[in-house]
XYZ file of C-alpha atoms in Angstrom:
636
model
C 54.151 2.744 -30.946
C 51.029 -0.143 -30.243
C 48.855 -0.402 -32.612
C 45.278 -1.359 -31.575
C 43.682 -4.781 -32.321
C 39.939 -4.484 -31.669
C 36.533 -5.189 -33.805
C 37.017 -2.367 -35.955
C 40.572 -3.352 -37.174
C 38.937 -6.411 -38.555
C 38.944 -5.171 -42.196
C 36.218 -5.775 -44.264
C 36.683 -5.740 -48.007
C 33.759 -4.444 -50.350
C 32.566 -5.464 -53.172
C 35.705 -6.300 -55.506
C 38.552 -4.795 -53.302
C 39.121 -8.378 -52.222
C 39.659 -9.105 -55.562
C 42.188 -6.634 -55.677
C 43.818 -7.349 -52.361
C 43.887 -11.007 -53.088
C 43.637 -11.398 -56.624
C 45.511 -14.962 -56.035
C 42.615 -16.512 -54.306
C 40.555 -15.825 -57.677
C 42.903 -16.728 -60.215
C 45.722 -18.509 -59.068
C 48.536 -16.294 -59.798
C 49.180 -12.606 -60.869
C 52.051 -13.843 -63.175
C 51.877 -14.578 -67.156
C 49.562 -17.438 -66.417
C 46.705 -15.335 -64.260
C 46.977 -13.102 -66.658
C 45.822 -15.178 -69.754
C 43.049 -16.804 -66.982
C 41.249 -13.118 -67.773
C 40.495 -14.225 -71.039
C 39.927 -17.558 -70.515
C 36.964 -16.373 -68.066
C 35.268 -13.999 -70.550
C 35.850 -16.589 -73.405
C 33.911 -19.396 -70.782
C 31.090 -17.329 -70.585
C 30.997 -17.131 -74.330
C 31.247 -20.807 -74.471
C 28.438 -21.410 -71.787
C 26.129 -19.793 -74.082
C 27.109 -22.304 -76.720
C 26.611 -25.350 -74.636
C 23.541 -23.757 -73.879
C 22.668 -24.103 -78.021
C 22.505 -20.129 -78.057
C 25.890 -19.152 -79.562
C 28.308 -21.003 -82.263
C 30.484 -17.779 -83.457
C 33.460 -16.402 -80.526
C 36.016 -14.084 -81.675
C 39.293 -12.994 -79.475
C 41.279 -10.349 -80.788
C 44.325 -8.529 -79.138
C 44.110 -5.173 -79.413
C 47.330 -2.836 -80.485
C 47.537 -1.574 -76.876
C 47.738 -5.149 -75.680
C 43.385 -5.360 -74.234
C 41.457 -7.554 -74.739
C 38.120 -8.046 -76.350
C 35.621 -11.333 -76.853
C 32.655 -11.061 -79.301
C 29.886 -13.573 -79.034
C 26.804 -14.170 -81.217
C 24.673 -15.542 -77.733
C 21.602 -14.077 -76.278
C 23.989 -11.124 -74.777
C 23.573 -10.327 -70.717
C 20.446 -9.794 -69.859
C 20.130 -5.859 -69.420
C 16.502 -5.703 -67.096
C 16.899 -4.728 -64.118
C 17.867 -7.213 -61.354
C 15.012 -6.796 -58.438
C 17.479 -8.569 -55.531
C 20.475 -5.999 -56.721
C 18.382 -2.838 -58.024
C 20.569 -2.306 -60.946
C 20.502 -4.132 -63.982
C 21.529 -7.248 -64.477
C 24.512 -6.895 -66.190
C 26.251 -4.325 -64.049
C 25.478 -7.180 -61.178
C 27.542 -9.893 -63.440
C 30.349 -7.422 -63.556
C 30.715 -5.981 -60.480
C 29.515 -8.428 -57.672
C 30.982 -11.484 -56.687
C 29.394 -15.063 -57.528
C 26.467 -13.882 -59.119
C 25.601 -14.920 -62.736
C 23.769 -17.629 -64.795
C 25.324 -20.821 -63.206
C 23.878 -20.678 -59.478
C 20.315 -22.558 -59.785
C 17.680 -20.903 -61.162
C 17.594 -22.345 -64.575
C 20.388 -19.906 -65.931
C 22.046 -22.645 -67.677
C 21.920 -27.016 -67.298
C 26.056 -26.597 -67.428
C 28.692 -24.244 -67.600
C 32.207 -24.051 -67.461
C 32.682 -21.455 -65.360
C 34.303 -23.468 -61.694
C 33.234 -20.708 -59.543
C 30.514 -18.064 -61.149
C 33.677 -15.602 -60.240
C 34.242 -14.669 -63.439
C 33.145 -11.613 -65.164
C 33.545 -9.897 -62.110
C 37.004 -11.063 -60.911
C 38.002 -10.145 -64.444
C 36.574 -6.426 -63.981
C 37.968 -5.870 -60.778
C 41.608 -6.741 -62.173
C 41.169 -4.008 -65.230
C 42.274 -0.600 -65.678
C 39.206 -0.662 -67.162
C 36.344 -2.476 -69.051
C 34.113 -1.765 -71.511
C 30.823 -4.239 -71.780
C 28.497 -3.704 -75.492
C 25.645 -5.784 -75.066
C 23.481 -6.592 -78.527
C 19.888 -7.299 -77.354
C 16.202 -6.540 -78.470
C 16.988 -4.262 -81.247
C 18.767 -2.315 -79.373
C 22.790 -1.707 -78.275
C 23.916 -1.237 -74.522
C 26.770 -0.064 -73.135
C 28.699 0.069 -69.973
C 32.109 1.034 -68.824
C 34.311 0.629 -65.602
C 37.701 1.369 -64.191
C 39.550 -1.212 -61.889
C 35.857 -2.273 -60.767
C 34.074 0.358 -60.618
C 31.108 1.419 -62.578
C 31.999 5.035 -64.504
C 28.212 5.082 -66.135
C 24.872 3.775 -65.961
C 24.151 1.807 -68.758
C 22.266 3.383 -71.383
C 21.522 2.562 -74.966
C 24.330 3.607 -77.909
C 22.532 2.566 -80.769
C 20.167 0.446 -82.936
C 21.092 -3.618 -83.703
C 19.714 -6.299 -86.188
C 22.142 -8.927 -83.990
C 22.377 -10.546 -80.791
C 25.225 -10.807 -78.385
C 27.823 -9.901 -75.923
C 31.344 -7.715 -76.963
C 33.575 -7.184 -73.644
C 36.986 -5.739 -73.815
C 39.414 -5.066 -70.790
C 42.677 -3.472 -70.081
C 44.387 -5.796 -67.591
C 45.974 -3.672 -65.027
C 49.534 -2.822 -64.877
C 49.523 -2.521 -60.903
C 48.030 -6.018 -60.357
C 50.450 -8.131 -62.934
C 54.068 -8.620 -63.536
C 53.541 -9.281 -66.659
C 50.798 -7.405 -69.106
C 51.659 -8.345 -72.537
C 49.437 -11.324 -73.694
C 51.001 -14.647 -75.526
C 49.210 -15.594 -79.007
C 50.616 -18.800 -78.781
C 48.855 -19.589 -75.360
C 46.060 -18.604 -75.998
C 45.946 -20.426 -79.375
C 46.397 -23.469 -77.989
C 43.777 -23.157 -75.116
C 41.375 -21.494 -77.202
C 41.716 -24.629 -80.052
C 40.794 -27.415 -76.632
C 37.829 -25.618 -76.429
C 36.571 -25.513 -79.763
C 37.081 -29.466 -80.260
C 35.556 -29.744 -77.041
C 32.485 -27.961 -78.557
C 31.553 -29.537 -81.727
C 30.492 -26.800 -84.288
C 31.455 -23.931 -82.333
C 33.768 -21.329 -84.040
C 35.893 -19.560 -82.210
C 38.715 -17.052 -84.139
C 41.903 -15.562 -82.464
C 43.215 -12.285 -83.808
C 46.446 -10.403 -82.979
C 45.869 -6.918 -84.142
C 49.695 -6.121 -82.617
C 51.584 -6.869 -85.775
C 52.352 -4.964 -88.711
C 50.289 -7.590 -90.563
C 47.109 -8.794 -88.523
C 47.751 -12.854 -87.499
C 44.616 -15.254 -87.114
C 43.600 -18.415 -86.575
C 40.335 -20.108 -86.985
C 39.418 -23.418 -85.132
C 35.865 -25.201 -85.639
C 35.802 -28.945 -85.372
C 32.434 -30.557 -86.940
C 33.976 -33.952 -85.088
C 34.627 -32.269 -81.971
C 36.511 -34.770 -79.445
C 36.981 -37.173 -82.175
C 39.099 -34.829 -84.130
C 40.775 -33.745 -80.711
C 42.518 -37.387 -80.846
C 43.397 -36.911 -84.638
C 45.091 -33.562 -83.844
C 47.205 -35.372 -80.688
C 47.787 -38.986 -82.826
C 49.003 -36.883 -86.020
C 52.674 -37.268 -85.678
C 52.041 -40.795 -84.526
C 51.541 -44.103 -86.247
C 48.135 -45.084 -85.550
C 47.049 -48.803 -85.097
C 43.462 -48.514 -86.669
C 42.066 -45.819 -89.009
C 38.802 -45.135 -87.200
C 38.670 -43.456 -84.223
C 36.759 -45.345 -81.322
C 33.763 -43.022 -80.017
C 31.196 -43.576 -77.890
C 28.460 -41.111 -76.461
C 25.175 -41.098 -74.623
C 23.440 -39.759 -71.438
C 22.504 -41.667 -68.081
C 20.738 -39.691 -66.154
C 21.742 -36.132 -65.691
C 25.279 -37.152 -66.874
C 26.123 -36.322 -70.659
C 29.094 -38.407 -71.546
C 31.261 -38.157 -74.742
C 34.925 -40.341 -75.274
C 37.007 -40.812 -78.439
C 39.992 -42.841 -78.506
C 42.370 -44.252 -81.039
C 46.163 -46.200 -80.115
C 48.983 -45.624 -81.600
C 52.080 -47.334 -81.967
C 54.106 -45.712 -79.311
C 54.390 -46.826 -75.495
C 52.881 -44.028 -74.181
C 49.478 -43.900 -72.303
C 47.901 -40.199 -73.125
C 44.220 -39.529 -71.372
C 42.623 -36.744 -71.094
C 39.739 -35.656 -69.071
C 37.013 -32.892 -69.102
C 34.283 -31.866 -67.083
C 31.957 -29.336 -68.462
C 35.628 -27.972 -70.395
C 37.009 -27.399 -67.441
C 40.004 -29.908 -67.610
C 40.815 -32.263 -64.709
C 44.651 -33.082 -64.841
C 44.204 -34.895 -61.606
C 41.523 -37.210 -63.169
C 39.043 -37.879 -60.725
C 35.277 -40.334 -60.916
C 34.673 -39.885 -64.786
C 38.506 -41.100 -65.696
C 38.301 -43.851 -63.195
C 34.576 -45.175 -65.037
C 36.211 -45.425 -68.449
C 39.519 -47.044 -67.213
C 37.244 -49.612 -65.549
C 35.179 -49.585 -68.621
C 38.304 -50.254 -70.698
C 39.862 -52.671 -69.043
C 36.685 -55.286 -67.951
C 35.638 -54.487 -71.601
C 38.769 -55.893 -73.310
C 39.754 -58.742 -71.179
C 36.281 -60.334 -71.691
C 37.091 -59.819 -75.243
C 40.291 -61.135 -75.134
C 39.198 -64.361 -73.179
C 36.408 -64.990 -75.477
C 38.628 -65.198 -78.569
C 40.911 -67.333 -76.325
C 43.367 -64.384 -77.209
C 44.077 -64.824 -73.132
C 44.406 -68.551 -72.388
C 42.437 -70.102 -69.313
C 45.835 -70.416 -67.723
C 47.209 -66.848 -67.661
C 46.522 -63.456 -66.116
C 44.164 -61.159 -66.966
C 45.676 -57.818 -69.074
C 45.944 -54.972 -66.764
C 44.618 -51.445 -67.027
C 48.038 -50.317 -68.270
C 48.524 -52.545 -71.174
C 45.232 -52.072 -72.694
C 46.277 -48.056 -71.963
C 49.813 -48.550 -73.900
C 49.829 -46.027 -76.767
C 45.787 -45.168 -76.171
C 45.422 -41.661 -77.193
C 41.741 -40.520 -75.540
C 39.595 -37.907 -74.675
C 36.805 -38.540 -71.801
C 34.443 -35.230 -71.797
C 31.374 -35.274 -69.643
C 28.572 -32.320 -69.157
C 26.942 -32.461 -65.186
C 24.640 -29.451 -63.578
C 26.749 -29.839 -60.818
C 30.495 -31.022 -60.355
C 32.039 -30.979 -57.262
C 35.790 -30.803 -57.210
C 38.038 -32.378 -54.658
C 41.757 -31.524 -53.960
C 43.204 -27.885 -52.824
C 43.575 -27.549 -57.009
C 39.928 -28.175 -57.274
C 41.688 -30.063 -60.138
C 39.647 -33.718 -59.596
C 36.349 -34.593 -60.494
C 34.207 -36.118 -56.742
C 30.901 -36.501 -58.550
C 30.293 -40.506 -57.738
C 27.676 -40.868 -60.442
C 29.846 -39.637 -62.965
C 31.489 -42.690 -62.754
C 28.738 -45.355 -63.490
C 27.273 -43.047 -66.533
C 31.312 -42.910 -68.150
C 31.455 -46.865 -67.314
C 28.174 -47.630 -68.693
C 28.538 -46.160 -71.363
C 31.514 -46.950 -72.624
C 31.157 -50.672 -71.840
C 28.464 -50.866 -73.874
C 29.406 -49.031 -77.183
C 33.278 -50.205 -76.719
C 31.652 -53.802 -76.467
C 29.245 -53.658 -79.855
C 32.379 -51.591 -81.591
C 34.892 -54.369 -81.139
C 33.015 -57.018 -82.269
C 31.672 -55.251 -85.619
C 35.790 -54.626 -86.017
C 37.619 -57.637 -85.229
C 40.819 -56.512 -87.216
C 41.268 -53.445 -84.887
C 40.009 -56.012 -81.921
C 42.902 -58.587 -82.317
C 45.525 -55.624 -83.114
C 44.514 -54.118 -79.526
C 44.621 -57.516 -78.107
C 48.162 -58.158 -79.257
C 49.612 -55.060 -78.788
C 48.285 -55.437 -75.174
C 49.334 -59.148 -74.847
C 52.741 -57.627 -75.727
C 52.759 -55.148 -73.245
C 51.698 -57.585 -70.602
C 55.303 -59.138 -71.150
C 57.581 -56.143 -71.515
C 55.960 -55.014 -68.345
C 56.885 -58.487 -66.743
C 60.305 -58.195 -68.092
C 60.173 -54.290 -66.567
C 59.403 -55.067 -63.535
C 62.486 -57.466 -63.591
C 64.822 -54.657 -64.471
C 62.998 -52.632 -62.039
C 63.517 -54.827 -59.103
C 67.271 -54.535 -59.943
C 67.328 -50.814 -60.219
C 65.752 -50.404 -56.941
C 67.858 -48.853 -54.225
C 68.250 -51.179 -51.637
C 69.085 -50.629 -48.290
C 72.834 -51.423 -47.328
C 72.100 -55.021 -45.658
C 70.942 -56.066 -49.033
C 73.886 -54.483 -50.534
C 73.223 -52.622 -53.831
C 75.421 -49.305 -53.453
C 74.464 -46.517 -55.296
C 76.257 -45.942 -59.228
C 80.179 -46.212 -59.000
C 80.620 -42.933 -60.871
C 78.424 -40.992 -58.563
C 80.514 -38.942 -56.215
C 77.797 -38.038 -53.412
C 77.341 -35.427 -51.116
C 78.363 -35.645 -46.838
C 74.658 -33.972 -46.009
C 71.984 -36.695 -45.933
C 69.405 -34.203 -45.785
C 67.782 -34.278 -49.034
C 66.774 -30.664 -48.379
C 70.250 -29.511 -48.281
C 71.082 -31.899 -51.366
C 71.330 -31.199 -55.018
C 72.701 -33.622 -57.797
C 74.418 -32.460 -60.804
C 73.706 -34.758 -63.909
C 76.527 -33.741 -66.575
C 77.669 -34.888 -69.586
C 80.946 -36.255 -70.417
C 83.452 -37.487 -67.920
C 86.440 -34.343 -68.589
C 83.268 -31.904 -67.191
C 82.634 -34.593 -64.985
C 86.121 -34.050 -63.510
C 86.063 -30.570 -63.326
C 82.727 -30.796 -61.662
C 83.840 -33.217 -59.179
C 87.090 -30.684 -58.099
C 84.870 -27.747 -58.226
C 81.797 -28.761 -56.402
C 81.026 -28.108 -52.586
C 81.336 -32.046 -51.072
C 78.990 -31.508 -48.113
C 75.882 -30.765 -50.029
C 76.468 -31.461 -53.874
C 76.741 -34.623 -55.633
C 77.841 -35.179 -59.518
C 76.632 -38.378 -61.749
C 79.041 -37.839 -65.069
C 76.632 -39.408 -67.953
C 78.618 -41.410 -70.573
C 77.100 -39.571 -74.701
C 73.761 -39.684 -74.882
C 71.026 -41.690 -73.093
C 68.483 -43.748 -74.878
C 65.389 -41.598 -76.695
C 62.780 -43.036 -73.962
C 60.201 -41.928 -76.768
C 61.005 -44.907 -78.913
C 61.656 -47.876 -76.010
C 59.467 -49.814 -74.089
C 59.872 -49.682 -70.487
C 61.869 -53.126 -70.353
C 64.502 -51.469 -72.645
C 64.745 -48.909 -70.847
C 65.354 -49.893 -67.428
C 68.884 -52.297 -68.863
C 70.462 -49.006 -70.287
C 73.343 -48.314 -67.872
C 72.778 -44.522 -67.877
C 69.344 -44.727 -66.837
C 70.037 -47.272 -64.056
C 72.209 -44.949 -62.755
C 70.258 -41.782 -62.322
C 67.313 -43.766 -61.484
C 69.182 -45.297 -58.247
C 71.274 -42.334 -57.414
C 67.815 -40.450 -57.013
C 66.447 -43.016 -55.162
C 62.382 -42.982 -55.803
C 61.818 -45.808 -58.355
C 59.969 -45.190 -61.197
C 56.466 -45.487 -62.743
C 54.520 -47.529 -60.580
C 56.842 -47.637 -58.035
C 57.899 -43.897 -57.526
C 57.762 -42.233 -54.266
C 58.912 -39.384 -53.876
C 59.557 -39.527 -50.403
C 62.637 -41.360 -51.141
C 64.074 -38.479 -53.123
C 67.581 -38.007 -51.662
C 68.269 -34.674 -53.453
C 65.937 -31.998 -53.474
C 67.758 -30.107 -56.819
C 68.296 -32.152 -59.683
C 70.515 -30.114 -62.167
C 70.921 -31.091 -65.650
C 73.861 -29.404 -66.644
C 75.385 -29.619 -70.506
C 77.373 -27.882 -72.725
C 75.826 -24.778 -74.436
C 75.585 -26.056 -77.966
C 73.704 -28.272 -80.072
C 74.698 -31.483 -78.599
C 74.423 -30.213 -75.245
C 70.803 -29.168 -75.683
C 70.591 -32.559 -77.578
C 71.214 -34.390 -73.754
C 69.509 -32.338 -72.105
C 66.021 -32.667 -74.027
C 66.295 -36.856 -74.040
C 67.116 -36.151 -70.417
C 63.848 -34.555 -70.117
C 62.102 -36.692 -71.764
C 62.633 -38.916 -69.508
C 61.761 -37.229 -66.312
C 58.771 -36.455 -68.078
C 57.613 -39.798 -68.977
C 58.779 -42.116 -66.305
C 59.428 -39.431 -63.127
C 56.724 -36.347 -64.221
C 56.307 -35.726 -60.624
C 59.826 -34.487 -60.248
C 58.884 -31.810 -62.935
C 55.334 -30.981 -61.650
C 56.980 -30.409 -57.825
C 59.864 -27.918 -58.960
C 62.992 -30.401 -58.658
C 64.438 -29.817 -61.737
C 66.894 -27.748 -63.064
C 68.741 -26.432 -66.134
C 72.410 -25.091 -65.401
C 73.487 -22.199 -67.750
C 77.278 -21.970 -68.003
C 78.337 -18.936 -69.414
C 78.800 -18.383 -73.442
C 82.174 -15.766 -72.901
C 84.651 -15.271 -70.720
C 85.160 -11.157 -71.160
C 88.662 -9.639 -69.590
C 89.654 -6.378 -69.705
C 92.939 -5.583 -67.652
C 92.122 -6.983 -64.237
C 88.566 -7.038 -64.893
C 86.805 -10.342 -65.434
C 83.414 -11.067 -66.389
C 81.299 -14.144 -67.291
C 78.369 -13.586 -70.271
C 75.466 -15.613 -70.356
C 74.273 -14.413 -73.782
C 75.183 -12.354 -76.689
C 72.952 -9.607 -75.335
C 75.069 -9.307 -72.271
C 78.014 -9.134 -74.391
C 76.899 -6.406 -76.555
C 76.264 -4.743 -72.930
C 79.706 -5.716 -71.012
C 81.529 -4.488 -74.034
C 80.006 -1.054 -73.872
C 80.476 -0.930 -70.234
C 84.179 -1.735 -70.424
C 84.585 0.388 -73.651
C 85.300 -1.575 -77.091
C 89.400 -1.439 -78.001
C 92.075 -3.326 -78.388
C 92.230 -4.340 -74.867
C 89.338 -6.964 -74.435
C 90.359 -10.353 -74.455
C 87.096 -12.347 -75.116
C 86.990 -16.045 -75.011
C 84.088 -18.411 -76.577
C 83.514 -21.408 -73.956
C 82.600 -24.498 -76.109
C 81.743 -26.500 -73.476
C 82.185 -26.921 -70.064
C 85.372 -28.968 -70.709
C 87.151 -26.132 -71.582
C 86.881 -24.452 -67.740
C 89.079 -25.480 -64.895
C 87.154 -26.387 -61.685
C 87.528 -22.902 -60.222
C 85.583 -21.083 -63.103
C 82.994 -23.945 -63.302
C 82.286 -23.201 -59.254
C 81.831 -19.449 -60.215
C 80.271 -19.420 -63.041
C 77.998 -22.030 -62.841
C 77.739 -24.053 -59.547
C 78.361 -21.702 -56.847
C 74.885 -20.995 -55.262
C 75.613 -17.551 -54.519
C 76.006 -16.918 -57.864
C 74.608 -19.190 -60.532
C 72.008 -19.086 -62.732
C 69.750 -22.504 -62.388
C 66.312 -22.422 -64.511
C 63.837 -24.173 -62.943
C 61.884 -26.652 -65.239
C 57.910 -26.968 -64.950
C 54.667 -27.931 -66.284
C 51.507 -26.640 -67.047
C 49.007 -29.315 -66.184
C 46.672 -27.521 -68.332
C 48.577 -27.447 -71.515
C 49.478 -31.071 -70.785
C 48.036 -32.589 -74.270
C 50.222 -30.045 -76.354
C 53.527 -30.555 -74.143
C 53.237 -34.484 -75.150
C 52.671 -33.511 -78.498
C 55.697 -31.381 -78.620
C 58.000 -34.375 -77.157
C 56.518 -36.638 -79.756
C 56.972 -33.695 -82.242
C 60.673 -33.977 -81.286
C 61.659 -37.268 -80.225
C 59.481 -39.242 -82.177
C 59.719 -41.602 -85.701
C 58.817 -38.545 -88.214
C 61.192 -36.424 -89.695
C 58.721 -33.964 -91.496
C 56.660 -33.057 -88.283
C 60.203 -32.122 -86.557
C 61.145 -30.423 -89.611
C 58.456 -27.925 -89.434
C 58.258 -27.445 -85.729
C 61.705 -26.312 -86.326
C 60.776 -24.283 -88.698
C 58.435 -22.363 -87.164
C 60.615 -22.010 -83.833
C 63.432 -20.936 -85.289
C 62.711 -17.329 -84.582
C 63.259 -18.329 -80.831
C 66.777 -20.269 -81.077
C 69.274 -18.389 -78.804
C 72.957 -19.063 -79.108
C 72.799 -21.743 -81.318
C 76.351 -22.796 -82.870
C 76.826 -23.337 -86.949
């Protein structure tokens, strides 16, 4: 049968059906992460209105049947009709596509809101939605079902307040996933009150037996952003280092405090839309930063005539900040739309921060000289780094460094084809080596545990024998000079015993990736291997159980007697190579979880290694606490 391929099979889709058809294009994903973008869209508009000096009250509350609704104390949507559209102006904010406030017209100076997509997007990916609108006395009400409008608005009632209630149903047919995450939202919903100083916002989970809520309103805004990130770290100074001011169109706002660690954290906003990728506004203050201290240092003849100037990086070294700017309109580079293009973002950010950083040190010499020196310091370990570096850096075979003695590669050279399995201990090691398929798998055996990156300098770290051998047997450098490129195995499996220890290696192994290699992470190479907890046999029946779920499960399947012979694997020791290959290296059959980031949760992931690998005891203690609830097979 032909099917015909003329003008009228071009489809075109209405309204919000390409929404529906395409609901990727709008917001990124229809998995657990698109879905909490639905409330982040609503909750934008909210915070527009605040920016806009109109709102300082947002509430979120989960509903019992898992919707959502966001209550705002702003002007509410206008509710005249729209003369373009012939309905009124809400119904066009809801059910056509980039229309709203934020395209010209005076709607509002800035908003957070990339695309204007919002409301709309939101309503079109809803069983339903239900829009209350508290305006002139009076209360307004509209509903919809996956986009479209069920009835006219009309007025429900009389109002002494202003402002804008919406709650949706995100639909079931669109999403793999439809139950909502407190704790993600939490954290997303606490960046954007300290990004808007004074504004309340309240989360409520209505799901539990016992409502749960959490209030966040930050009087200090940005400056008690870097507080909350520095507060399980050792700060160098007690003030925190803020400047603010306005060149031209370009409102610009950046707190900052270091720390005694040896990691650089910066992160950047535009209108409080993070920009993970940076962009013109990052680049102004790092160029602010460094010019500003290096004429400081050479004036105190902290820097001698004779040597080199500090770089970027070792001013950076344990600088906590927060850059946040407000433009009418930013234009985003990158397919992420993740980067900041605006060029006169950057001279405002620089500007600014030149000047006020300037005045601030010298009215605060102590914290001055402490900067200087920790800096100064820096400078060397990076000197001595790059020394290490140099001998950690896979060389080609004229030059004659061969890769790590204890790393049995794979025949393929295709790093495509490649995968490397990091384990621990050199009895698994063994087995690993026997089991493994030569032409495409390599093993590096790890001797105990590697050094905790989170309390090393870089120079440190690059002489520790473990270390120099993953970072050659991977092949792309490190820091400054990574390339991936030069990755020569496309799957990088950590694999460990399933206990305490074992989960032990593999989060200092992840630490490091994440600190020196992040890009491995962020790109999808890495792995966790899960060997199985039991070894169930029953007669001639043999089965391998990843959890005590699955036991509970296999058991009832093979009926619970006398008969089952069940054996507790305590590490990956304890299997010969042909049960390791089954279980837990065998591609047709293993189970590998892959390892990633969300660049937009990237402040609360470093405060969660620095939580766990860090100097304090008491901030470990009761993250431990509070995540105990989630432990899985844990050994006592």
């Amino acid at each position: 049968m032909s099917t015909e391929y003329g003008a009228d099979q071009i489809q075109i889709l209405e309204g919000l059906e390409a929404v529906r058809k395409r609901p990727g294009m709008y917001i990124g994903s229809t998995s657990i992460k698109g879905l909490h973008h639905l409330v982040y869209e609503i909750v934008d508009n909210a915070v527009d209105e605040a920016l806009a000096g109109y709102c300082d009250k947002i509430t979120v509350t989960i509903n019992e049947d898992n919707s959502i609704t966001v209550v705002d104390n702003g002007r509410g949507i206008p509710v005249g009709i729209n003369h373009k559209a012939g309905i009124p102006a809400v119904e066009v904010v809801f059910t056509i596509l980039h229309a709203g406030g934020k395209f010209g017209g005076g709607g509002y100076k800035v908003s957070g809101g990339l695309h204007g997509v919002g409301a709309s997007v939101v309503n079109a990916l809803s069983e339903w939605l239900e829009v209350s609108i508290h305006s002139e006395g009076k209360i307004y009400k509209q509903r919809y079902e996956r986009g479209k409008v069920i009835y006219p608005l009309k007025v429900v009632g009389d109002t002494d307040k202003n402002g804008t209630e919406v709650t949706f149903l995100p639909d079931k047919e669109i999403f793999e996933e439809t139950v909502f995450d407190y704790e993600t939202l939490k954290q997303r919903l606490r960046e954007m009150a300290f990004l808007t100083k004074n504004l309340n916002i309240a989360l409520i989970d209505d799901r539990q037996e016992s409502q749960v809520k959490s209030e966040f309103h930050y009087a200090g805004g940005i400056k008690e952003y870097v507080e909350y990130l520095n507060k399980h770290k050792d700060p160098l100074y007690s003030d925190i280092i803020y400047c603010e001011g306005q060149k031209e169109d370009v409102y610009v706002e950046v707190a900052m405090q270091h720390n005694s660690t040896y990691t650089e954290n910066c992160y950047s906003f535009v209108n409080n839309i993070t920009t993970p990728e940076g962009g013109t506004h990052l680049a102004g203050f790092k160029n602010a930063l460094t010019k500003t201290f290096n004429d400081y240092a050479r004036n105190l003849k902290y820097l001698k005539d004779n040597e080199v100037n500090l770089s970027g990086e070792d001013i950076r070294e344990g600088l906590t900040a927060i850059i946040s700017i407000k433009i009418p309109e930013p234009q985003f580079e990158g397919q992420t739309k993740q980067k900041l293009g605006n060029s006169e973002a950057r001279g405002a950010v620089d500007n600014i921060v030149s000047e006020q950083l300037t005045y601030f040190l010298e009215q605060n010499p102590s914290v001055a000289k402490g900067i200087c020196e920790k800096a100064i310091l820096a400078q060397r370990a990076r000197d001595a780094a790059r020394k290490a570096r140099d001998l950690t850096r896979r060389k080609t075979a004229l030059e004659g460094m061969s890769l790590p003695g204890k790393l049995a590669d794979c025949s393929d050279k295709d790093p495509k084809n490649c995968e490397i399995y990091i384990v621990e201990g050199d009895s698994a090691g063994g087995s690993a080596k026997t089991a493994r398929s030569r032409a495409t798998q390599a093993i590096l055996p790890l001797r105990g545990k590697i050094l905790n990156v989170e309390k090393s300098r870089l120079d440190k770290i690059l002489v520790n024998n473990e270390i120099k051998a993953m970072i050659t047997a991977f092949g792309t450098g490190i820091s400054d000079d990574f390339d991936i490129s030069k990755l020569r195995y496309h799957k990088i499996i950590i694999m460990t015993d399933a206990d305490v220890d074992g989960a032990h290696i593999s989060t200092l192994l992840l630490t490091f990736l994440y600190r020196f290699m992040p890009e491995l992470i962020k790109q999808g190479h890495i792995y966790l291997a899960q060997p199985p907890l039991y070894k169930v046999e029953k007669n001639k029946t043999v089965k391998y159980v990843y959890s005590d779920e699955e036991l509970n499960t296999v058991l009832t399947e093979l009926g619970r007697d006398g008969n089952n012979k069940i054996q507790r694997y305590k590490g990956l020791g304890e299997m010969d190579a042909e049960q390791l290959w089954d279980t837990t290296m065998d591609p047709e059959k293993r189970v590998l979880l892959r390892v990633t980031i969300d660049e937009e949760e990237s402040s609360e992931i470093d405060l969660t290694f620095t939580t766990l690998m860090g100097d304090k005891v008491e901030p470990r203690r009761e993250f431990i606490e509070a995540n105990a609830k989630y432990v899985r097979n844990l050994d006592i």
